[in-house]
Coordinates of C-alpha atoms in Angstrom, one line a residue:
M191 CA 6.1 -25.4 -22.2
E192 CA 6.8 -25.1 -18.3
S193 CA 10.2 -23.6 -18.5
L194 CA 9.3 -20.6 -20.9
P195 CA 8.9 -18.1 -18.1
F196 CA 12.2 -19.0 -16.7
L197 CA 13.8 -18.8 -20.2
A198 CA 12.2 -15.5 -20.9
A199 CA 13.3 -14.1 -17.5
G200 CA 17.0 -15.1 -18.0
W201 CA 16.9 -13.7 -21.6
V202 CA 15.6 -10.4 -20.5
L203 CA 18.2 -10.3 -17.8
L204 CA 20.9 -10.9 -19.9
V205 CA 19.9 -8.5 -22.7
A206 CA 19.8 -5.9 -19.7
L207 CA 23.3 -6.8 -18.4
Y208 CA 24.6 -6.2 -22.0
G209 CA 23.1 -3.0 -22.1
L210 CA 24.4 -2.1 -18.8
V211 CA 27.7 -3.2 -19.6
T212 CA 28.0 -1.1 -22.9
S213 CA 26.3 1.8 -21.5
R214 CA 27.7 5.2 -22.0
H215 CA 25.2 7.3 -20.5
L216 CA 24.0 7.2 -16.9
I217 CA 20.2 7.4 -18.1
H218 CA 20.7 4.6 -20.4
A219 CA 22.2 2.5 -17.3
V220 CA 19.3 3.4 -15.3
G221 CA 16.8 2.2 -18.1
C222 CA 19.0 -1.1 -18.4
L223 CA 18.7 -1.6 -14.6
A224 CA 14.8 -1.1 -14.9
V225 CA 14.7 -3.8 -17.6
A226 CA 16.6 -6.2 -15.4
Q227 CA 14.2 -5.5 -12.7
T228 CA 11.5 -6.8 -15.1
S229 CA 13.2 -10.1 -15.4
T230 CA 12.5 -10.8 -11.5
Y231 CA 8.7 -10.2 -12.3
L232 CA 8.7 -12.8 -15.0
L233 CA 10.5 -15.1 -12.6
L234 CA 8.1 -14.5 -9.8
L235 CA 5.0 -14.9 -12.1
G236 CA 6.7 -18.1 -13.5
V237 CA 7.1 -19.5 -10.0
G238 CA 3.5 -19.0 -9.0
Y239 CA 1.8 -20.2 -12.3
R240 CA -0.3 -23.3 -12.4
R241 CA -2.0 -24.4 -15.5
G242 CA -5.9 -24.6 -15.1
A243 CA -5.9 -22.8 -11.8
T244 CA -8.1 -20.0 -10.9
A245 CA -8.0 -16.9 -8.7
P246 CA -8.5 -17.7 -5.1
V247 CA -10.9 -14.7 -4.5
Y248 CA -14.2 -16.3 -5.8
S249 CA -16.6 -17.1 -3.2
D250 CA -18.4 -20.0 -5.1
L251 CA -15.3 -22.2 -4.7
T252 CA -15.5 -25.2 -2.3
P253 CA -12.4 -26.0 -0.8
G254 CA -10.4 -28.7 -2.9
S255 CA -12.8 -28.6 -5.7
R256 CA -10.2 -27.2 -8.3
P257 CA -6.7 -25.8 -8.0
V258 CA -6.1 -22.2 -7.3
V259 CA -3.2 -19.7 -7.8
D260 CA -1.0 -18.7 -5.0
P261 CA -1.8 -15.2 -4.3
V262 CA 1.4 -14.4 -2.2
V263 CA 3.6 -14.7 -5.5
Q264 CA 1.2 -12.2 -7.1
A265 CA 1.6 -9.8 -3.9
L266 CA 5.3 -10.1 -4.3
T267 CA 5.4 -9.1 -7.8
L268 CA 3.2 -6.1 -7.1
T269 CA 5.5 -5.1 -4.5
D270 CA 8.6 -5.7 -6.6
I271 CA 6.9 -3.3 -9.2
V272 CA 6.4 -0.6 -6.6
V273 CA 10.1 -1.0 -5.3
G274 CA 11.4 -1.0 -8.9
A275 CA 9.5 2.3 -9.9
T276 CA 11.0 3.8 -6.7
V277 CA 14.4 2.8 -7.2
T278 CA 14.4 3.8 -10.9
A279 CA 12.9 7.3 -9.8
L280 CA 15.6 7.8 -7.2
L281 CA 18.5 6.8 -9.6
L282 CA 17.1 9.4 -12.1
A283 CA 16.9 11.9 -9.5
L284 CA 20.6 11.3 -8.6
T285 CA 21.4 11.4 -12.4
L286 CA 20.0 14.8 -12.6
Q287 CA 21.9 16.0 -9.7
I288 CA 25.2 14.7 -11.3
R289 CA 24.3 16.5 -14.6
K290 CA 23.8 19.7 -12.6
R291 CA 26.9 19.4 -10.6
H292 CA 29.4 17.8 -13.1
G293 CA 27.8 18.8 -16.5
T294 CA 28.0 15.4 -17.9
V295 CA 26.1 12.0 -17.6
D296 CA 28.9 10.1 -19.2
P297 CA 30.3 7.7 -16.5
R298 CA 33.9 7.6 -17.8
A299 CA 34.0 11.5 -17.8
L300 CA 33.1 11.7 -13.9
T301 CA 36.6 11.6 -12.7
A302 CA 35.8 14.1 -10.0
L303 CA 34.0 11.2 -8.3
R304 CA 36.7 9.0 -8.1
G305 CA 38.5 8.7 -4.5

């Protein structure tokens, strides 16, 4: 089934958005954002998948002998993973600073942050 990775990416995104909307804790919200980020991995890998294709790094392949997988999509996925881990670490560090300054991680109790 060729649409399975896209359906899985959509399902993971919907679950993450539901968790984000119902979150009452900033660390839980950061976790939900990280799960939403994983849906982009599924989407990118679904775009780059080719049935019966091989990795393009083998030296014994003659050009045009068999289909190969696009390595750009795999590189974008790896870049997405690194960026997602960095953003998650930054958000967790900001959550720790909010906890130190305001004594809570409940978004509704952070009235001092309202303008």
